[in-house]
Amino acid sequence: MTESYLLSLLIFSPLLGILILLFIPKNQEKMIKLIGFLATVLPLALAFMAYSAFDKTASGYQFVESKEWINFSNGTMQAFGIDMAINYELGLNGLGMVLILLTAVVASLAAIASIHIKREWKGYFMLFLLLEIGMLGVFAAQNLFLFFLFFEITLIPMYFLIGKWGYIDREKAANSFLIYNGLGSAVMLIAFVALFVRTGTMNIEEITMMMQALGPEANNFKWGVLVALLIAFGVKLPIFPLHSWMLRVHVQAPPAIVMIHSGILLKIGAYGLIRFGLGFFPEQITQIAMLIAILGVINLLYGAYLALIQTDLKMVMAYSSISHMGIVLIGIAALNEAGIQGAVFQVVSHGLISALLFFLIGVYYERTKTSEIPKLGGLARSMPIASGFLLVGALASLGLPGMSGFISEFLAFLGLFREMPIVAAVGALGIILTAIYLLKAVLNVTYGPTPDKWHKLEDIRPLELVPVLVLVGFIVLIGVYPSILAEPLQVTLQLILQGIGG
Amino acid sequence: MDLETLLSYPWSIMAPEFTILIVATLLSLFDLFMKDKADRKYLAWFAIAGVIVALVFTWRQLGSPVQMILYDTYRLDSFAIAFKLILLVGTLFVLLMAIDYDKKGITYRGEFFYLLLTALLGGMIMTSSADMITLFVGLELLSLSSYIMAGLRKNNLQSNEAAFKYVINGGVASAITLFGMSYVYGLTGHTNLFEISAVMQDPVIMQNSFLILFSFFLIFVGLAFKIASAPFHMWSPDVYQGSPTPVTAFLSVVSKTAGFALILRFLLVVFIAAPGTSPEEPLLVNTQIYIAVLAGLTMIIGNVVALRQDNIKRLFAYSSVAQAGYILVPFVTLSVMMFENTWFYLLAYLFMNLGAFAVIQLVMTQTGSEKISAFAGLYKRSPGLAVIMAVYLISLAGIPISAGFVGKFYIFLGALSTEHYVLASVMIATSVISYFYYFKIMGQMFFRPAESTEPIRVPVNILVVLVVAAIGTVGLGLFPSVAIDFFNEYFEFAQIFQR
């Protein structure tokens, strides 16, 4: 059966690009960029293949692979009756399928955005492809150890991509990225190993079942692991007050990497919370739903308020990301179908929208060498098409009906209003703030008097138009036909809800 | 003892040791009769050949039953073989590194090579000894050889200081160990580890359990010095900095491995049945908390102080202290995985640390600087070297996919499965601290501009070390089962206590 290797093939297909790049002389700029891009098309094609073969009505995991990998339990340990083995296990449910698709799409578009990279293209693309392997693997891992491995694989390339190809303060940003995320994954590792030691398996499905079987005597253990997971994924998401590293990364990293970071890496936090937090500890999550909702509202309002007073376009978008991740938390906290659906929708939708916005910021920066709003202005005159799309992106982000942002916010708030109307009402204020800061920022950039030096800017190039059109296409598609996203998710969400008991 | 008795011993079990001994003797003779000006490089190749032969002998002993000779003072069991393999491979790497190390700095290069062999011999005796006397002989042979090697750069002030400090500190540590052993002997009347162990339940000893406790600490302190665990690590930064780089590599890997082997064997065999302060709790359980504190301190001090270093060898000295802390964790937990944990980590450490030292030696020779800034722009000068160094550093920091990660994960697993949560957390937290300084080197290599763009020349012998170490580091990261299965196939837990 060829199908059973599909996931491995998909995850490791960027390796082919890395291998080819090894043999390309490092001054062949065009060649390297082309190969770098083509190498991301391969997983994209495979992801679409998987999607078309994906059975939306089947529950459980698909394209499952399982190989024996590390066996700790020979000899001595077996003599003591301890059985510990870690297998190489992959599989996809609806949530994973959707996120893999998102990853493949955003990665390909970010590879196009990488045309702006000015030096050492070879190293850049090799790290870029390695990063993609990590991201794809995270969503397909069926086992905590593998999840952790792929999660950590994203860490190293990101460190170098930020530290080497970023802007002026890049090294500082790279270091704070490394330390925060390093701490986050350290906490995660503790939680995972604690689960492993307790259950003797790293398989996610098996752990889910075993956790349900554990009685109240394991409550302390469960709480400990849950708190650790909240911190670990809270750093990644990021939840206030664990967010400061993410601002630096958004400002200092090259635009293509910010697309990836904001579009996908932040989503790993949400994915982890839904898959492990909700999956393993439904009862405990129910008890702290209020806390999560409040954290979500804080994220939402805090991010929105600070986005309002920023003067740098990148900072506005960075705080906007924090704010939008608040909506994910709100959706999770609602613990009903609408809420969780909203959270997942927001994950996908924000992935697309932030990729679009950061791509456009990159386009502007390429031409003006600045992203400070007071220095920009009136760009609609010289770059009408790019400015138009910037407005589209902003409108999608603030949740204009007909676009993906609306569906996600609507569902998340719908879910929360049903459970905690007061918290939801407070959170809803964030939507107003969002509209204000986004429109303010976008209008300041695009309208108003045009400074002389911006008169002769080149508008968006055809090649740059490709990612923009693809992203806008997806955003509108999800906005007007949400079933395309809801269908593959349906079964997975129902399983999660069954776990919660709803 | 007549000739017949002597010949009746199964001497073949000491074949690896004899090989090393013979080669070291021959080397010293060659060195003596060679012209002063003659190139001593060939001596190194001879030494390498000797180590390889010893390695083959050791390999052939795999799976053999427990055997003891010399009135039960010297034993061959799977424990000894497992650790000897690491010692031999480590020395092999160090010799390869030493072949063309700084011809001007070391005047008498001949002794360099055979001192490495005698030190190795000391280490091998340590892993195999079943008697306090052979054990001490091995320890001192290793130590004395190391003292001289540390001071081999006679015209270098730092090297002189290193040797001086090392001798004094080492001498004190040996004395303390010996003092502790004297109590054990006094109380039990035996020097043989198994006979001591057998009489540990004697009423006389039960009454004097505090003396046993006291001797345990004295011995542990002395041995903790060898592995550079806090608070007895003070010598290591100066000695590491002053010694010739291959010697530093030797001290941080081979000498440390021998130290751990000795601690594991000696303390376990001798004190396993020893009474603690209360009748219910045996001594090893009693002392767990103290060793845990020591392990924690070692991890914290090593990692935190390393942050402040700007000399690469001092940085690696503290890094090596920190690593000693990680390896002490299995000993605290006394889990069933203790031997595997320690062995696997030491194996991983062998590859990643020796690889890193090989790169350090190359960079230092080329730039003439010991500062971390000497690594600036290494990626521009020699991309391959920078990438391979990154692999070692990632592994030392304990990031997947690397041997270092699996090693730490394994130790961590052992600690959590025996519910040592605090120690496990300290281990993880300090690992994250270590990201700072390992990535500081990365930052220099990849982000900073280079002073010169001239590529660094990599001699073939060092290339071999680099490649094998890299394969080991990545290979054990991807397929740890290879080593774990190997260990489980040939290692029998019970053998260590078998007479």
Short mmCIF file of N, CA, C and O in Angstrom, two decimals, chain B residues 312-408:
data_model
loop_
_atom_site.label_atom_id
_atom_site.label_comp_id
_atom_site.label_asym_id
_atom_site.label_seq_id
_atom_site.Cartn_x
_atom_site.Cartn_y
_atom_site.Cartn_z
N ILE B 312 37.07 29.89 25.72
CA ILE B 312 36.31 28.73 25.26
C ILE B 312 36.63 27.49 26.10
O ILE B 312 35.76 26.67 26.39
N LYS B 313 37.89 27.36 26.52
CA LYS B 313 38.22 26.16 27.28
C LYS B 313 37.66 26.22 28.69
O LYS B 313 37.25 25.20 29.26
N ARG B 314 37.62 27.41 29.26
CA ARG B 314 36.97 27.54 30.57
C ARG B 314 35.49 27.27 30.45
O ARG B 314 34.88 26.64 31.31
N LEU B 315 34.92 27.77 29.35
CA LEU B 315 33.49 27.53 29.15
C LEU B 315 33.22 26.03 29.09
O LEU B 315 32.29 25.53 29.72
N PHE B 316 34.08 25.32 28.37
CA PHE B 316 33.86 23.88 28.29
C PHE B 316 34.18 23.18 29.60
O PHE B 316 33.64 22.11 29.87
N ALA B 317 35.04 23.80 30.40
CA ALA B 317 35.28 23.23 31.72
C ALA B 317 33.99 23.26 32.54
O ALA B 317 33.58 22.26 33.13
N TYR B 318 33.32 24.42 32.52
CA TYR B 318 32.08 24.51 33.29
C TYR B 318 30.98 23.67 32.65
O TYR B 318 30.15 23.09 33.35
N SER B 319 30.98 23.64 31.33
CA SER B 319 30.01 22.78 30.65
C SER B 319 30.21 21.34 31.09
O SER B 319 29.25 20.61 31.33
N SER B 320 31.48 20.98 31.24
CA SER B 320 31.78 19.60 31.63
C SER B 320 31.38 19.35 33.08
O SER B 320 30.95 18.24 33.43
N VAL B 321 31.50 20.38 33.91
CA VAL B 321 31.00 20.26 35.28
C VAL B 321 29.50 20.01 35.24
O VAL B 321 28.97 19.12 35.91
N ALA B 322 28.81 20.82 34.41
CA ALA B 322 27.36 20.69 34.32
C ALA B 322 26.98 19.28 33.87
O ALA B 322 26.06 18.66 34.42
N GLN B 323 27.71 18.77 32.87
CA GLN B 323 27.38 17.44 32.37
C GLN B 323 27.59 16.39 33.46
O GLN B 323 26.83 15.43 33.56
N ALA B 324 28.62 16.60 34.29
CA ALA B 324 28.84 15.66 35.40
C ALA B 324 27.61 15.65 36.30
O ALA B 324 27.21 14.61 36.83
N GLY B 325 27.01 16.83 36.46
CA GLY B 325 25.79 16.91 37.27
C GLY B 325 24.68 16.05 36.70
O GLY B 325 24.02 15.31 37.42
N TYR B 326 24.49 16.13 35.37
CA TYR B 326 23.44 15.31 34.76
C TYR B 326 23.72 13.82 35.01
O TYR B 326 22.81 13.04 35.28
N ILE B 327 25.00 13.45 34.86
CA ILE B 327 25.31 12.01 34.95
C ILE B 327 25.21 11.52 36.39
O ILE B 327 25.09 10.32 36.63
N LEU B 328 25.26 12.45 37.35
CA LEU B 328 25.09 12.02 38.74
C LEU B 328 23.64 11.67 39.05
O LEU B 328 23.35 10.95 40.00
N VAL B 329 22.73 12.20 38.23
CA VAL B 329 21.31 11.98 38.52
C VAL B 329 20.95 10.50 38.60
O VAL B 329 20.30 10.09 39.57
N PRO B 330 21.35 9.67 37.64
CA PRO B 330 21.01 8.25 37.76
C PRO B 330 21.50 7.64 39.06
O PRO B 330 20.85 6.77 39.63
N PHE B 331 22.65 8.11 39.53
CA PHE B 331 23.18 7.54 40.76
C PHE B 331 22.32 7.90 41.96
O PHE B 331 22.19 7.14 42.90
N VAL B 332 21.72 9.08 41.90
CA VAL B 332 20.82 9.48 42.97
C VAL B 332 19.56 8.63 42.93
O VAL B 332 19.07 8.16 43.96
N THR B 333 19.06 8.44 41.70
CA THR B 333 17.75 7.79 41.60
C THR B 333 17.83 6.30 41.91
O THR B 333 16.84 5.72 42.31
N LEU B 334 19.00 5.70 41.71
CA LEU B 334 19.17 4.27 41.93
C LEU B 334 18.07 3.47 41.25
O LEU B 334 17.57 2.48 41.78
N SER B 335 17.67 3.92 40.07
CA SER B 335 16.62 3.22 39.37
C SER B 335 17.22 2.01 38.67
O SER B 335 18.44 1.86 38.59
N VAL B 336 16.35 1.15 38.17
CA VAL B 336 16.86 -0.03 37.49
C VAL B 336 17.59 0.35 36.21
O VAL B 336 18.35 -0.43 35.66
N MET B 337 17.34 1.57 35.74
CA MET B 337 17.98 1.97 34.50
C MET B 337 19.32 2.66 34.76
O MET B 337 19.91 3.24 33.85
N MET B 338 19.78 2.64 36.00
CA MET B 338 20.94 3.43 36.37
C MET B 338 22.15 3.21 35.47
O MET B 338 22.74 4.16 34.97
N PHE B 339 22.49 1.94 35.26
CA PHE B 339 23.70 1.66 34.47
C PHE B 339 23.52 2.08 33.02
O PHE B 339 24.40 2.68 32.43
N GLU B 340 22.35 1.76 32.46
CA GLU B 340 22.11 2.13 31.08
C GLU B 340 22.15 3.64 30.93
O GLU B 340 22.75 4.17 30.00
N ASN B 341 21.47 4.33 31.83
CA ASN B 341 21.44 5.79 31.80
C ASN B 341 22.84 6.36 31.74
O ASN B 341 23.18 7.16 30.88
N THR B 342 23.65 5.92 32.72
CA THR B 342 25.00 6.47 32.83
C THR B 342 25.82 6.12 31.61
O THR B 342 26.47 6.97 31.01
N TRP B 343 25.75 4.86 31.22
CA TRP B 343 26.57 4.41 30.11
C TRP B 343 26.18 5.13 28.83
O TRP B 343 27.03 5.62 28.10
N PHE B 344 24.90 5.20 28.59
CA PHE B 344 24.46 5.83 27.34
C PHE B 344 24.86 7.30 27.31
O PHE B 344 25.34 7.80 26.31
N TYR B 345 24.68 7.96 28.44
CA TYR B 345 25.04 9.38 28.43
C TYR B 345 26.53 9.56 28.23
O TYR B 345 26.95 10.46 27.50
N LEU B 346 27.32 8.72 28.87
CA LEU B 346 28.76 8.86 28.70
C LEU B 346 29.18 8.58 27.26
O LEU B 346 30.07 9.23 26.72
N LEU B 347 28.49 7.64 26.63
CA LEU B 347 28.78 7.35 25.23
C LEU B 347 28.44 8.57 24.36
O LEU B 347 29.24 9.00 23.52
N ALA B 348 27.27 9.12 24.61
CA ALA B 348 26.86 10.32 23.87
C ALA B 348 27.85 11.45 24.12
O ALA B 348 28.27 12.16 23.20
N TYR B 349 28.22 11.59 25.37
CA TYR B 349 29.12 12.65 25.78
C TYR B 349 30.48 12.49 25.09
O TYR B 349 31.10 13.47 24.67
N LEU B 350 30.91 11.23 24.97
CA LEU B 350 32.17 10.95 24.28
C LEU B 350 32.15 11.56 22.89
O LEU B 350 33.06 12.29 22.50
N PHE B 351 31.09 11.28 22.13
CA PHE B 351 31.05 11.77 20.76
C PHE B 351 30.94 13.29 20.71
O PHE B 351 31.72 13.96 20.05
N MET B 352 29.98 13.83 21.45
CA MET B 352 29.72 15.26 21.26
C MET B 352 30.83 16.11 21.84
O MET B 352 31.23 17.10 21.24
N ASN B 353 31.36 15.72 22.98
CA ASN B 353 32.38 16.57 23.60
C ASN B 353 33.72 16.46 22.88
O ASN B 353 34.39 17.45 22.65
N LEU B 354 34.09 15.25 22.49
CA LEU B 354 35.36 15.12 21.78
C LEU B 354 35.29 15.79 20.42
O LEU B 354 36.25 16.42 19.98
N GLY B 355 34.14 15.69 19.77
CA GLY B 355 33.97 16.39 18.50
C GLY B 355 34.15 17.89 18.69
O GLY B 355 34.89 18.55 17.95
N ALA B 356 33.51 18.41 19.72
CA ALA B 356 33.61 19.85 19.98
C ALA B 356 35.05 20.24 20.27
O ALA B 356 35.55 21.26 19.78
N PHE B 357 35.75 19.42 21.04
CA PHE B 357 37.14 19.75 21.36
C PHE B 357 38.02 19.70 20.11
O PHE B 357 38.97 20.48 19.99
N ALA B 358 37.71 18.79 19.20
CA ALA B 358 38.49 18.74 17.96
C ALA B 358 38.33 20.06 17.20
O ALA B 358 39.31 20.62 16.69
N VAL B 359 37.11 20.57 17.15
CA VAL B 359 36.89 21.85 16.46
C VAL B 359 37.60 22.97 17.21
O VAL B 359 38.27 23.82 16.61
N ILE B 360 37.50 22.94 18.54
CA ILE B 360 38.15 23.98 19.34
C ILE B 360 39.65 23.98 19.05
O ILE B 360 40.26 25.04 18.85
N GLN B 361 40.23 22.80 19.01
CA GLN B 361 41.66 22.72 18.76
C GLN B 361 42.01 23.33 17.40
O GLN B 361 42.96 24.11 17.28
N LEU B 362 41.22 23.00 16.38
CA LEU B 362 41.48 23.54 15.05
C LEU B 362 41.41 25.06 15.05
O LEU B 362 42.28 25.75 14.54
N VAL B 363 40.33 25.57 15.64
CA VAL B 363 40.12 27.02 15.63
C VAL B 363 41.22 27.72 16.43
O VAL B 363 41.75 28.75 16.01
N MET B 364 41.57 27.13 17.56
CA MET B 364 42.60 27.76 18.39
C MET B 364 43.95 27.77 17.70
O MET B 364 44.69 28.73 17.78
N THR B 365 44.27 26.66 17.04
CA THR B 365 45.55 26.61 16.33
C THR B 365 45.59 27.68 15.25
O THR B 365 46.59 28.37 15.06
N GLN B 366 44.48 27.81 14.54
CA GLN B 366 44.45 28.73 13.41
C GLN B 366 44.47 30.18 13.85
O GLN B 366 45.17 31.00 13.29
N THR B 367 43.69 30.51 14.88
CA THR B 367 43.56 31.91 15.26
C THR B 367 44.53 32.30 16.36
O THR B 367 44.78 33.47 16.57
N GLY B 368 45.05 31.33 17.09
CA GLY B 368 45.95 31.63 18.19
C GLY B 368 45.24 32.28 19.37
O GLY B 368 45.87 32.83 20.26
N SER B 369 43.91 32.21 19.38
CA SER B 369 43.17 32.83 20.47
C SER B 369 42.32 31.80 21.16
O SER B 369 41.83 30.85 20.54
N GLU B 370 42.14 31.97 22.47
CA GLU B 370 41.28 31.05 23.20
C GLU B 370 39.93 31.68 23.48
O GLU B 370 39.10 31.09 24.15
N LYS B 371 39.73 32.89 23.00
CA LYS B 371 38.46 33.57 23.27
C LYS B 371 37.35 32.96 22.43
O LYS B 371 37.60 32.40 21.37
N ILE B 372 36.13 33.12 22.96
CA ILE B 372 34.99 32.63 22.18
C ILE B 372 34.90 33.40 20.86
O ILE B 372 34.47 32.87 19.84
N SER B 373 35.37 34.66 20.89
CA SER B 373 35.29 35.48 19.68
C SER B 373 36.17 34.91 18.56
O SER B 373 36.06 35.34 17.41
N ALA B 374 37.05 33.97 18.90
CA ALA B 374 37.85 33.35 17.85
C ALA B 374 36.96 32.58 16.88
O ALA B 374 37.34 32.32 15.75
N PHE B 375 35.75 32.25 17.34
CA PHE B 375 34.83 31.51 16.48
C PHE B 375 34.05 32.43 15.54
O PHE B 375 33.28 31.95 14.72
N ALA B 376 34.25 33.73 15.68
CA ALA B 376 33.48 34.68 14.88
C ALA B 376 33.64 34.37 13.40
O ALA B 376 34.74 34.21 12.89
N GLY B 377 32.50 34.29 12.74
CA GLY B 377 32.51 34.11 11.29
C GLY B 377 33.05 32.77 10.83
O GLY B 377 33.43 32.64 9.67
N LEU B 378 33.05 31.78 11.69
CA LEU B 378 33.56 30.48 11.28
C LEU B 378 32.77 29.94 10.10
O LEU B 378 33.30 29.28 9.21
N TYR B 379 31.48 30.28 10.08
CA TYR B 379 30.63 29.80 8.99
C TYR B 379 31.10 30.34 7.64
O TYR B 379 31.03 29.65 6.63
N LYS B 380 31.60 31.57 7.67
CA LYS B 380 32.12 32.17 6.43
C LYS B 380 33.45 31.52 6.04
O LYS B 380 33.72 31.32 4.86
N ARG B 381 34.25 31.21 7.01
CA ARG B 381 35.57 30.66 6.73
C ARG B 381 35.47 29.20 6.30
O ARG B 381 35.99 28.82 5.27
N SER B 382 34.86 28.41 7.15
CA SER B 382 34.72 26.97 6.87
C SER B 382 33.31 26.55 7.22
O SER B 382 33.05 26.15 8.35
N PRO B 383 32.40 26.64 6.27
CA PRO B 383 31.00 26.33 6.58
C PRO B 383 30.82 24.93 7.16
O PRO B 383 30.07 24.73 8.11
N GLY B 384 31.54 23.98 6.59
CA GLY B 384 31.38 22.60 7.05
C GLY B 384 31.73 22.45 8.52
O GLY B 384 31.01 21.83 9.30
N LEU B 385 32.83 23.09 8.90
CA LEU B 385 33.28 23.01 10.28
C LEU B 385 32.27 23.65 11.23
O LEU B 385 31.98 23.13 12.31
N ALA B 386 31.71 24.78 10.78
CA ALA B 386 30.73 25.47 11.62
C ALA B 386 29.48 24.61 11.80
O ALA B 386 28.94 24.51 12.91
N VAL B 387 29.04 23.99 10.73
CA VAL B 387 27.82 23.18 10.82
C VAL B 387 28.05 21.98 11.74
O VAL B 387 27.22 21.64 12.59
N ILE B 388 29.22 21.35 11.58
CA ILE B 388 29.49 20.16 12.37
C ILE B 388 29.62 20.55 13.86
O ILE B 388 29.16 19.84 14.75
N MET B 389 30.21 21.71 14.12
CA MET B 389 30.29 22.19 15.51
C MET B 389 28.90 22.46 16.05
O MET B 389 28.60 22.17 17.21
N ALA B 390 28.04 23.00 15.18
CA ALA B 390 26.66 23.26 15.61
C ALA B 390 25.98 21.97 16.04
O ALA B 390 25.24 21.94 17.02
N VAL B 391 26.27 20.90 15.32
CA VAL B 391 25.68 19.61 15.68
C VAL B 391 26.11 19.20 17.09
O VAL B 391 25.29 18.83 17.92
N TYR B 392 27.41 19.34 17.37
CA TYR B 392 27.89 18.97 18.71
C TYR B 392 27.26 19.87 19.78
O TYR B 392 26.87 19.40 20.85
N LEU B 393 27.19 21.15 19.48
CA LEU B 393 26.66 22.09 20.48
C LEU B 393 25.19 21.81 20.75
O LEU B 393 24.74 21.83 21.90
N ILE B 394 24.44 21.52 19.68
CA ILE B 394 23.02 21.21 19.85
C ILE B 394 22.88 19.98 20.73
O ILE B 394 22.03 19.91 21.63
N SER B 395 23.76 19.02 20.50
CA SER B 395 23.71 17.80 21.28
C SER B 395 24.07 18.06 22.74
O SER B 395 23.42 17.57 23.66
N LEU B 396 25.11 18.87 22.96
CA LEU B 396 25.50 19.19 24.33
C LEU B 396 24.38 19.92 25.05
O LEU B 396 24.15 19.75 26.25
N ALA B 397 23.67 20.77 24.30
CA ALA B 397 22.58 21.51 24.91
C ALA B 397 21.37 20.61 25.15
O ALA B 397 20.45 20.99 25.87
N GLY B 398 21.39 19.43 24.54
CA GLY B 398 20.28 18.50 24.76
C GLY B 398 19.05 18.78 23.93
O GLY B 398 17.93 18.67 24.40
N ILE B 399 19.27 19.19 22.68
CA ILE B 399 18.15 19.46 21.79
C ILE B 399 18.05 18.30 20.81
O ILE B 399 19.06 17.81 20.32
N PRO B 400 16.83 17.82 20.52
CA PRO B 400 16.72 16.73 19.55
C PRO B 400 17.19 17.21 18.18
O PRO B 400 17.20 18.39 17.95
N ILE B 401 17.49 16.45 17.29
CA ILE B 401 17.73 15.02 17.21
C ILE B 401 19.21 14.79 17.44
O ILE B 401 19.99 14.99 16.53
N SER B 402 19.58 14.43 18.63
CA SER B 402 21.00 14.26 18.92
C SER B 402 21.17 13.28 20.05
O SER B 402 20.24 13.02 20.81
N ALA B 403 22.38 12.74 20.13
CA ALA B 403 22.67 11.78 21.19
C ALA B 403 22.47 12.41 22.56
O ALA B 403 21.96 11.79 23.48
N GLY B 404 22.87 13.68 22.68
CA GLY B 404 22.75 14.38 23.96
C GLY B 404 21.30 14.44 24.43
O GLY B 404 21.01 14.28 25.61
N PHE B 405 20.40 14.66 23.48
CA PHE B 405 19.00 14.73 23.86
C PHE B 405 18.50 13.38 24.37
O PHE B 405 17.89 13.30 25.43
N VAL B 406 18.79 12.34 23.61
CA VAL B 406 18.30 11.02 24.03
C VAL B 406 18.90 10.66 25.39
O VAL B 406 18.21 10.14 26.26
N GLY B 407 20.20 10.97 25.55
CA GLY B 407 20.85 10.68 26.82
C GLY B 407 20.15 11.37 27.97
O GLY B 407 19.85 10.76 29.00
N LYS B 408 19.87 12.66 27.79
CA LYS B 408 19.20 13.40 28.86
C LYS B 408 17.80 12.88 29.08
O LYS B 408 17.33 12.75 30.21
#
